Coordinates of C-alpha atoms and ligand atoms in Angstrom, one line a residue:
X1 CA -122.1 -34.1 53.7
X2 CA -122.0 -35.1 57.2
X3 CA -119.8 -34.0 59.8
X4 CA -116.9 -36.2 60.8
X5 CA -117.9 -35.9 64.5
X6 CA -121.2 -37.4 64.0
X7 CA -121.1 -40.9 64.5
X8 CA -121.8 -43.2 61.1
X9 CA -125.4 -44.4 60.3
X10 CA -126.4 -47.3 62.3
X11 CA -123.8 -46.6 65.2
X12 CA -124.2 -44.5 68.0
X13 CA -122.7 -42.7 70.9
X14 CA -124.3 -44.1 74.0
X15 CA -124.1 -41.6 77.0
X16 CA -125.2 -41.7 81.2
X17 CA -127.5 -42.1 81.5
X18 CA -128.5 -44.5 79.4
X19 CA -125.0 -46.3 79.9
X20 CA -126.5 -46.9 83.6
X21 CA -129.3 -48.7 81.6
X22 CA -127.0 -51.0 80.0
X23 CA -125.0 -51.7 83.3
X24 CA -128.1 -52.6 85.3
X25 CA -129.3 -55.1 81.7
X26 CA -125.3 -56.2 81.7
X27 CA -125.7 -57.0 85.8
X28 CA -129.0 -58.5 85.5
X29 CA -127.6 -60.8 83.3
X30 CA -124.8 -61.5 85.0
X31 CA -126.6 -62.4 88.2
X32 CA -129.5 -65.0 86.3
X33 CA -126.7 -66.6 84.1
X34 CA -124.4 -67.3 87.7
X35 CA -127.5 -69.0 89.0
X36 CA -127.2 -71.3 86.1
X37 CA -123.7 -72.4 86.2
X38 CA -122.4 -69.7 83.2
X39 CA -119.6 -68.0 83.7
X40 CA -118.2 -65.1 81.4
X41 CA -116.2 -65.4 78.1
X42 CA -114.7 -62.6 76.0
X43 CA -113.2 -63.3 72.7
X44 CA -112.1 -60.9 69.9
X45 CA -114.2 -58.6 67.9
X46 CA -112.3 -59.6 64.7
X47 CA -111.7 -63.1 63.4
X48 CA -110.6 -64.9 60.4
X49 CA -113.2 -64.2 58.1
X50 CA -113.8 -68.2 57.5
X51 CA -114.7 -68.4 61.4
X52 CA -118.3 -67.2 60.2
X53 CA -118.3 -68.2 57.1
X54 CA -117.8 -72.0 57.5
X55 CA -120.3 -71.6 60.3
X56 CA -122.3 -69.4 59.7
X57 CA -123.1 -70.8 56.1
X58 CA -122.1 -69.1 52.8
X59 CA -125.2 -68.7 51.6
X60 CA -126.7 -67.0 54.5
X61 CA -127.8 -63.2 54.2
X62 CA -125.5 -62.0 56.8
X63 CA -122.8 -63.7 55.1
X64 CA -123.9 -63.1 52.0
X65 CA -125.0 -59.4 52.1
X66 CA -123.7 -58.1 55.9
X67 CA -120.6 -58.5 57.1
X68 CA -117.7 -56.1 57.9
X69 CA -114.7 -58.1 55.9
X70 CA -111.4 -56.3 55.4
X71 CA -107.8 -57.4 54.5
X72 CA -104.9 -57.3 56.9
X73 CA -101.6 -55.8 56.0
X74 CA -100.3 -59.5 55.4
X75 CA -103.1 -60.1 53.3
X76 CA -105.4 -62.3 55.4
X77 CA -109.5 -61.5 54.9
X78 CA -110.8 -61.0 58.6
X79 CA -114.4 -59.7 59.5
X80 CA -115.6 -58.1 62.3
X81 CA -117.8 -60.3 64.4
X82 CA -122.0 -60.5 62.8
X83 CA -122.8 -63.0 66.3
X84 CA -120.9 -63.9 69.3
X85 CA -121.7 -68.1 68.6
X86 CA -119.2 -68.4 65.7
X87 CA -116.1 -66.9 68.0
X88 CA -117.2 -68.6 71.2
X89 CA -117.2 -72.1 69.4
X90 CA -113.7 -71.1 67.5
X91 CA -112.5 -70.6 71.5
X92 CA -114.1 -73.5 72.8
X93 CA -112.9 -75.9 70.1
X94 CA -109.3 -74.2 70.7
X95 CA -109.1 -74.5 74.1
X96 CA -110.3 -78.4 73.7
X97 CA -113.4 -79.5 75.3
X98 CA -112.8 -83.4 77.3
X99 CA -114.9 -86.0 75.9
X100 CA -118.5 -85.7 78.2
X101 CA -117.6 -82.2 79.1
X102 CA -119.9 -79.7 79.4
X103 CA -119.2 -76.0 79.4
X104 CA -121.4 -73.2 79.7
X105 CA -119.9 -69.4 79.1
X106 CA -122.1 -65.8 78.5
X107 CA -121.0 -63.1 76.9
X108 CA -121.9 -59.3 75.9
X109 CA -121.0 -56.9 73.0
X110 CA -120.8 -55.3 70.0
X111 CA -121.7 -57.2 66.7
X112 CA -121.9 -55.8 63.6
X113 CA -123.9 -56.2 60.4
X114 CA -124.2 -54.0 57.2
X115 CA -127.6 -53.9 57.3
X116 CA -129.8 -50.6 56.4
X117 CA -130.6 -48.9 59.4
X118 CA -134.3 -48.2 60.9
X119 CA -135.6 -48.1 64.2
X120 CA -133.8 -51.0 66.3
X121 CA -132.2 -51.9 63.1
X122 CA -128.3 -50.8 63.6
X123 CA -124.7 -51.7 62.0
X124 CA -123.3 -51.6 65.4
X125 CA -125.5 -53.1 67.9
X126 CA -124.7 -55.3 71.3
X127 CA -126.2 -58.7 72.0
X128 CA -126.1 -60.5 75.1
X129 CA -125.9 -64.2 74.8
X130 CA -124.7 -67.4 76.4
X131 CA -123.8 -71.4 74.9
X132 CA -124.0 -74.8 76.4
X133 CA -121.7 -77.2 74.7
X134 CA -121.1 -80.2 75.1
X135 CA -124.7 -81.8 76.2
X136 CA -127.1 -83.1 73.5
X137 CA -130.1 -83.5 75.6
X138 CA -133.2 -81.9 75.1
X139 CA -133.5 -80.9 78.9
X140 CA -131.0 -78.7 78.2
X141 CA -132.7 -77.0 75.4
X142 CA -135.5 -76.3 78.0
X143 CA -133.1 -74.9 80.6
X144 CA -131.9 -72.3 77.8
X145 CA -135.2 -70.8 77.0
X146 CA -136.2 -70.7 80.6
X147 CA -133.2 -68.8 81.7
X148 CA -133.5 -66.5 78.7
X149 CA -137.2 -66.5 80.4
X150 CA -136.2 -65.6 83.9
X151 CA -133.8 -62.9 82.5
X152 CA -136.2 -61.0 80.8
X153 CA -138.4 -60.9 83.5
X154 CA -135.6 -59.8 86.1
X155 CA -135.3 -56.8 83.8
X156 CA -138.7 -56.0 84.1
X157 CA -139.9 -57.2 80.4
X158 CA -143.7 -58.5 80.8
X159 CA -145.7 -59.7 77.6
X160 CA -142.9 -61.2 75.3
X161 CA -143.9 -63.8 73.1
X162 CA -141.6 -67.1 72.7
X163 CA -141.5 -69.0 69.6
X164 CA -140.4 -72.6 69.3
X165 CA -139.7 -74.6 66.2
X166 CA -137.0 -77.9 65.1
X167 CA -135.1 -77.8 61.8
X168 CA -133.9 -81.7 62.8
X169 CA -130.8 -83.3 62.3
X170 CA -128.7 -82.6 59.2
X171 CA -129.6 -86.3 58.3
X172 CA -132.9 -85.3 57.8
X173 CA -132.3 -82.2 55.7
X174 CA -132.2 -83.6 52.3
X175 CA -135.6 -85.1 53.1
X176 CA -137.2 -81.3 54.2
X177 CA -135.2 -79.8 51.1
X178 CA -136.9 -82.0 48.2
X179 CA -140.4 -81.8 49.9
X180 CA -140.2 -77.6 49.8
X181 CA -138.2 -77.7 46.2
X182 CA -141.7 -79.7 45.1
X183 CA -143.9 -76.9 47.1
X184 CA -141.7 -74.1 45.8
X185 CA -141.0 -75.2 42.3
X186 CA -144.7 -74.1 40.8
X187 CA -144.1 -70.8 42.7
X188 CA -141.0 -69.9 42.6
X189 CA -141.5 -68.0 39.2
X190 CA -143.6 -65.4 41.3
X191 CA -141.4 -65.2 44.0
X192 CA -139.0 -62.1 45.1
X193 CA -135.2 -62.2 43.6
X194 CA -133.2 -63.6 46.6
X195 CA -136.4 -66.3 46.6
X196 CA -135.7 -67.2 43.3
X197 CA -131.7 -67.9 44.1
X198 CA -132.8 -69.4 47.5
X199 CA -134.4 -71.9 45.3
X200 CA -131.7 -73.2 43.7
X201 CA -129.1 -72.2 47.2
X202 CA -131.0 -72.8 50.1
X203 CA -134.5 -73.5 49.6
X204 CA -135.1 -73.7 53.5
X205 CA -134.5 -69.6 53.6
X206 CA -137.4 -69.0 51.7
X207 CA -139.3 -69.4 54.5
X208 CA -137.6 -66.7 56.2
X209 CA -137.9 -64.1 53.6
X210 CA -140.2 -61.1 54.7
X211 CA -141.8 -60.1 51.2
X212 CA -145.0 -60.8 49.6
X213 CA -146.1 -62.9 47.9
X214 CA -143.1 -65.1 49.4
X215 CA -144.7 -65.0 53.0
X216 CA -148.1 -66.0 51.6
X217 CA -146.6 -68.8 50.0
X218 CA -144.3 -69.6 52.7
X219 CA -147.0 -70.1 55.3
X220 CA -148.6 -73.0 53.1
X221 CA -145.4 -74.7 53.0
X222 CA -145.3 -78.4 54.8
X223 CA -144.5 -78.5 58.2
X224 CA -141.0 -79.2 58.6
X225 CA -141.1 -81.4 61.8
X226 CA -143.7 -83.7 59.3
X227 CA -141.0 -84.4 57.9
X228 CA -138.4 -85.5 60.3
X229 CA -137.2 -88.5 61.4
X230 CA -138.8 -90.5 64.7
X231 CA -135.2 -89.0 66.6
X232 CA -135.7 -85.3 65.7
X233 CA -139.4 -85.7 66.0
X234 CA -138.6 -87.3 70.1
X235 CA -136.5 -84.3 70.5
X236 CA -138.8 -81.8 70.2
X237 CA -141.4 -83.4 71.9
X238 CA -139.2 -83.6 74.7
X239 CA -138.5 -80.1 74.5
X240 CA -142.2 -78.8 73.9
X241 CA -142.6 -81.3 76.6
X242 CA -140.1 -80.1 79.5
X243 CA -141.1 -76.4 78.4
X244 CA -144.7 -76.8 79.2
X245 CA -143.4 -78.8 82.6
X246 CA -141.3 -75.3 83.5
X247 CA -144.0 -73.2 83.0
X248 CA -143.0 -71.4 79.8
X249 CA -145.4 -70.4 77.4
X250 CA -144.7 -70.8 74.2
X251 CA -145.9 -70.8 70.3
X252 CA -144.8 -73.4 68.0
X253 CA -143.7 -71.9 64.6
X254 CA -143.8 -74.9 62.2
X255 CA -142.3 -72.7 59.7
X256 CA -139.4 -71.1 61.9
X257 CA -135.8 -71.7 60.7
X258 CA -133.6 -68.6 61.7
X259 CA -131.6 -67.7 59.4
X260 CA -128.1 -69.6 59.9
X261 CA -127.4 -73.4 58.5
X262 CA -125.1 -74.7 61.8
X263 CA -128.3 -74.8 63.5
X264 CA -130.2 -78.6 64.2
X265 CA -132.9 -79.4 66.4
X266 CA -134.5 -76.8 68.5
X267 CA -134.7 -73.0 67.2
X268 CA -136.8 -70.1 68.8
X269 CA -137.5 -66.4 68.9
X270 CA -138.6 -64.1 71.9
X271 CA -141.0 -61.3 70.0
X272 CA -142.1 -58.0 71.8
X273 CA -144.6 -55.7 70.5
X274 CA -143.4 -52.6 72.3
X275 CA -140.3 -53.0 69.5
X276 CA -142.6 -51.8 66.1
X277 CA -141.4 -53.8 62.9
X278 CA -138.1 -55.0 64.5
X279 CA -139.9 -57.2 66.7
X280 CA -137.2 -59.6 67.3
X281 CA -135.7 -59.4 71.4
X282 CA -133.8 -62.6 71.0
X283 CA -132.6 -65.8 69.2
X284 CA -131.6 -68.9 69.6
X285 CA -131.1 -72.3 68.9
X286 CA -129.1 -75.8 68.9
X287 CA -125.9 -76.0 66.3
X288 CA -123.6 -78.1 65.8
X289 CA -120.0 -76.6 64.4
X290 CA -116.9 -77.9 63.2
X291 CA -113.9 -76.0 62.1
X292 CA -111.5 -77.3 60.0
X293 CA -108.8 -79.3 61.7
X294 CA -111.5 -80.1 64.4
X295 CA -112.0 -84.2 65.2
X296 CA -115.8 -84.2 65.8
X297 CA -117.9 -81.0 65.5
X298 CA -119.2 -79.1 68.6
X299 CA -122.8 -79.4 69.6
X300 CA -124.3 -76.5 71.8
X301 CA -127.3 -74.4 72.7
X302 CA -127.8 -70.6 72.9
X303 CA -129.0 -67.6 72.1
X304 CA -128.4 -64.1 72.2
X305 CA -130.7 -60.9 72.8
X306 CA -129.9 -57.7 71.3
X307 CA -129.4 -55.0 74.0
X308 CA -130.4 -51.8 72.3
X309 CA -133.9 -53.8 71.7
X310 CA -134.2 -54.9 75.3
X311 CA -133.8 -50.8 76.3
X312 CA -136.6 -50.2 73.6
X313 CA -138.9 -53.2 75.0
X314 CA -138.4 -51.8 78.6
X315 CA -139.1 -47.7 77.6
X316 CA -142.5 -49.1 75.9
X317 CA -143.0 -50.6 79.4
X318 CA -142.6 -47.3 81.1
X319 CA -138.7 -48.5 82.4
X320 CA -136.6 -45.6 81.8
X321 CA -132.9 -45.1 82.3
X322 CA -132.2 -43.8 86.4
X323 CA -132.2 -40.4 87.2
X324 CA -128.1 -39.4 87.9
X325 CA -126.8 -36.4 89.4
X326 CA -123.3 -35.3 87.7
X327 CA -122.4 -34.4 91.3
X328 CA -123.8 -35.1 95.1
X329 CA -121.3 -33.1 96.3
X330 CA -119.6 -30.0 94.4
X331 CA -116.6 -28.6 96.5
X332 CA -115.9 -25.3 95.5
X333 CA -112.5 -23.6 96.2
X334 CA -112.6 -19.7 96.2
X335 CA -109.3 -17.7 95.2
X336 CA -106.0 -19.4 94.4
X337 CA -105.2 -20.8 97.7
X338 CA -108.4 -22.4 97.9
X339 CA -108.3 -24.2 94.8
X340 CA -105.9 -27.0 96.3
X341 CA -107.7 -27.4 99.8
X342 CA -110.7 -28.3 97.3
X343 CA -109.2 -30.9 95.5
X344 CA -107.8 -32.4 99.1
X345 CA -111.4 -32.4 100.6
X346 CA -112.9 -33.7 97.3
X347 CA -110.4 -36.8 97.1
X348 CA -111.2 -37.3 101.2
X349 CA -114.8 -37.1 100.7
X350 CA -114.3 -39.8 98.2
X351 CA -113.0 -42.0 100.3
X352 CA -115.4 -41.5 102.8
X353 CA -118.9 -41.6 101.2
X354 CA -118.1 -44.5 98.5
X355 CA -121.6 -44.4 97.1
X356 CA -121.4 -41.1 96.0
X357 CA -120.4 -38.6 93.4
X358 CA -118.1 -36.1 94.5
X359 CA -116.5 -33.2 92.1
X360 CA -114.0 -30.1 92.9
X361 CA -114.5 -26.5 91.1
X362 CA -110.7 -25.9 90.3
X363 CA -111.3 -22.9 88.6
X364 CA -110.9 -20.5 90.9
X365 CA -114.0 -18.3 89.2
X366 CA -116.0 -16.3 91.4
X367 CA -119.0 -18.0 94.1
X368 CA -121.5 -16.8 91.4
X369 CA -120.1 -19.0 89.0
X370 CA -119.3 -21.4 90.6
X371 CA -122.4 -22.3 92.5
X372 CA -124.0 -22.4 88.8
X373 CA -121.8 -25.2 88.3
X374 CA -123.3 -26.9 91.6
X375 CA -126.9 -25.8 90.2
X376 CA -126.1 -27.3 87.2
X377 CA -124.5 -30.6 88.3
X378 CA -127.8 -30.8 90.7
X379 CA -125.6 -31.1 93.1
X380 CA -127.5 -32.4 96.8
X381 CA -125.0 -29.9 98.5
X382 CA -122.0 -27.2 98.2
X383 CA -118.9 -27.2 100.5
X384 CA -117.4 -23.8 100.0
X385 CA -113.8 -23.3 100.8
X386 CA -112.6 -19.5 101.1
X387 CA -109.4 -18.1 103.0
X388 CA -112.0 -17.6 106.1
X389 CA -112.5 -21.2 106.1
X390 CA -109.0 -22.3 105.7
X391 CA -108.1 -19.9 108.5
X392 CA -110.5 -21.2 110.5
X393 CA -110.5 -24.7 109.8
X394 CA -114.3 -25.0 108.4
X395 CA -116.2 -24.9 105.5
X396 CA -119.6 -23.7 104.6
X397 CA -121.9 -26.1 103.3
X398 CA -125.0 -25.0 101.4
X399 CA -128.1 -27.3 100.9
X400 CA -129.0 -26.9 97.2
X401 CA -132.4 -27.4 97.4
X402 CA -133.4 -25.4 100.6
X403 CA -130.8 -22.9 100.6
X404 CA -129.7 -23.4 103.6
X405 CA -126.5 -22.4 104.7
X406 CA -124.5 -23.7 108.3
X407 CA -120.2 -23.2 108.8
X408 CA -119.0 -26.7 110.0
X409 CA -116.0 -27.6 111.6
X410 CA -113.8 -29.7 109.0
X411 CA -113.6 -32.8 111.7
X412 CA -117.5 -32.9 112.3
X413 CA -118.2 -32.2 108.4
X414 CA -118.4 -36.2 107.9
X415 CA -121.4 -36.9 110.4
X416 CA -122.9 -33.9 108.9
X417 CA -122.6 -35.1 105.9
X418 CA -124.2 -38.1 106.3
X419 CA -127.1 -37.0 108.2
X420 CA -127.9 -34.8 105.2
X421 CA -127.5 -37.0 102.1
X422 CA -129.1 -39.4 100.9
X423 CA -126.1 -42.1 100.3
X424 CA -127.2 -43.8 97.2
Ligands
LIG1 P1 -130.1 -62.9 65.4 O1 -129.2 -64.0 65.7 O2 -129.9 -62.3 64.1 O3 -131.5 -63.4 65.5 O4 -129.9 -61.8 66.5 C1 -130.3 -62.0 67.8 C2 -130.8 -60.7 68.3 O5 -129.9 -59.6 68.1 C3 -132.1 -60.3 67.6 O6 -133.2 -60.9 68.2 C4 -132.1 -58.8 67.9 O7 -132.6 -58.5 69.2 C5 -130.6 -58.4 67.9 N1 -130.2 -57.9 66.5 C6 -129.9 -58.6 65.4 N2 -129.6 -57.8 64.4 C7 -129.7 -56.5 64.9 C8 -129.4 -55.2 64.4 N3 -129.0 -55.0 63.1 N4 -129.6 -54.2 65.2 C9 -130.1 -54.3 66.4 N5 -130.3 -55.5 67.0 C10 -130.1 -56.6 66.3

């Protein structure tokens, strides 16, 4: 059986210095998305389990097969979140959007799905993602991808692939649903089990499933923008249109849906090969959402990219996680009446040299052991503090690296200091 302290299947512990990794994704992020006008949103982890379910769709798989659902004490079914769009929209159409007005909010964190781990397959994973509401123009749909573009690249991720595709408006659906039923129908008998109930459920998910034959069969399935009207058809010409006009290279999937029913319109995929079979960086797409109680439904665009797979993408480019130091500085305070001096200098130092890391031995254990710590931490430089020192008013600071050794005065060890480091 497996310990208690190790963390459950498909969740990990995340430690410095790959934490640094996600803080320089996490600032990246936050710097591209200012550019465009987005400013940050956080909403709960848990919501009323019908948030994602009347979004969401009830006969999608994450709904269907993934979600973390649990009852209160007062009863109520809540889930923890599978996406960030559902809980953003629930906020948005809380707060009340004006008629005309726009509002654009990114967000980060943890979603979760009970899905069967593998390689950049997890239960608890973190997505990065942003929405646009409140603006049903194409343009807009171009703006997205391009951002989610210029994001990647400010993180150093070269060679992803973007895939484009339209799923139309929802008056348009019936039409697309009888044309696959009457593709399906003479197959359907040789297709996997969740095929056979997408059949009958939601026929448009069987071009989403993964398994043969269904994939075979899948990619001789009519187009689906054939079938659209002329105004779904105009829309995504206007968006394969304005994306060609920004420079952003792209694939059109005819047979792309993504797997969620609130999206219309425009949906796409950013692919990496550095990511094995869990290809998928990001996702997005256009929705439209209305919670019950709502006047008019909420239209928007976004997308969100799932951080542990932009790590991976950027370790198969060779972009590795920064090399830390637990300690620049290690201050180490021999015998008892050092131990306090060491802790004063330390919290000084602090103030002084912002950029740095600066750590106290307060064990009072002999120079030997001590400057193992300093080894240990890789420390850049030692500032030993004995009763000579005190007395004296210095302290003897010892270059890790070289060895070498010199007695400062306490009020020049500052400029000394910061002629030797390197402030990072
Ligand atoms: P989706 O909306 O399901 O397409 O998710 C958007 C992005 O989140 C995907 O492109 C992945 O990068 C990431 N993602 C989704 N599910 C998982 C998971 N179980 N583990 C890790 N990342 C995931």
């Amino acid at each position: 059986m497996a310990s208690i302290t190790e963390p459950l299947p498909g969740t990990s512990d995340i430690w410095e210095p790959e934490t640094l990794d996600w803080i320089t994704l996490e600032n990246a992020a936050r710097n591209v998305f200012h550019r465009y006008g987005y400013g940050e949103i956080r909403t709960p982890i848990f919501e009323r389990t019908d948030v994602f379910v009347k979004s969401l769709g009830d006969e999608t798989d994450v709904v269907q097969k993934e979600m973390y659902t649990f009852q209160d004490r007062g009863g109520r079914s809540l889930t923890l979140r599978p996406e960030g769009t559902a809980g953003v929209i629930r906020a948005i159409a809380n707060a009340g959007l004006e008629q005309g007005e726009e509002k654009r909010v990114f967000y980060f964190g943890p979603m979760f799905r009970g899905e069967r781990p593998a390689a950049g397959r997890r239960r608890q994973f973190h997505q990065v993602g942003v929405e646009t509401v409140g603006s049903n123009n194409p343009w807009m749909d171009v703006e997205v991808i391009a951002m989610l573009c210029q994001f990647l690249d400010s993180i150093g991720i070269t060679g992803s692939h973007v895939v484009v595709n339209t799923r139309g408006l929802p008056e348009d659906r019936a039409r697309v649903t009888s044309a696959l039923k009457e593709y399906f129908a003479p197959k359907v008998g040789e297709m996997c089990e969740d095929c056979r109930r997408r059949f009958d459920t939601n026929v448009w998910r069987m071009l989403d499933c993964k398994n043969e034959p269904c994939t075979t069969f899948a990619a001789g399935s009519p187009k689906i923008v054939d079938l659209l009207g002329e105004e779904s058809r105009t829309f995504f010409e206007k968006v394969c249109q304005g994306l060609r006009e920004v420079g952003v290279e792209y694939e059109f999937a005819p047979r792309l849906v993504r797997g969620l029913d609130y999206y219309i319109h425009t949906v796409f995929e950013v692919t990496h090969s550095g990511l094995g079979a869990q290809d998928a960086l990001a996702g997005g797409g256009r929705y439209r959402i209305q919670f019950a109680g709502s006047k008019t439904p909420i239209e928007g665009i976004g997308f969100a990219a799932g951080m542990e797979r932009l790590l991976l993408a950027r370790q198969s480019l060779g972009i590795t996680a920064p090399d830390v130091r637990d300690a620049d500085i290690m201050v180490l305070g021999l015998g008892e009446s050092a131990v306090l001096p060491a802790l004063q200098l330390a919290q000084t130092l602090r103030g002084e040299f912002a950029g740095l890391r600066v750590k106290a031995d307060f064990t009072g254990r002999s120079m030997k052991a001590q400057m193992r710590g300093a080894n240990k931490a890789r420390a850049q430089v030692a500032l030993i503090l004995g009763e000579n020192e005190l007395a004296q008013g210095t302290v003897v600071c010892k270059m890790m690296e070289t060895s070498e050794q010199e007695t400062i005065a306490i009020n020049e060890l500052n400029g000394f200091l910061a002629t030797k480091l390197n402030a990072r």
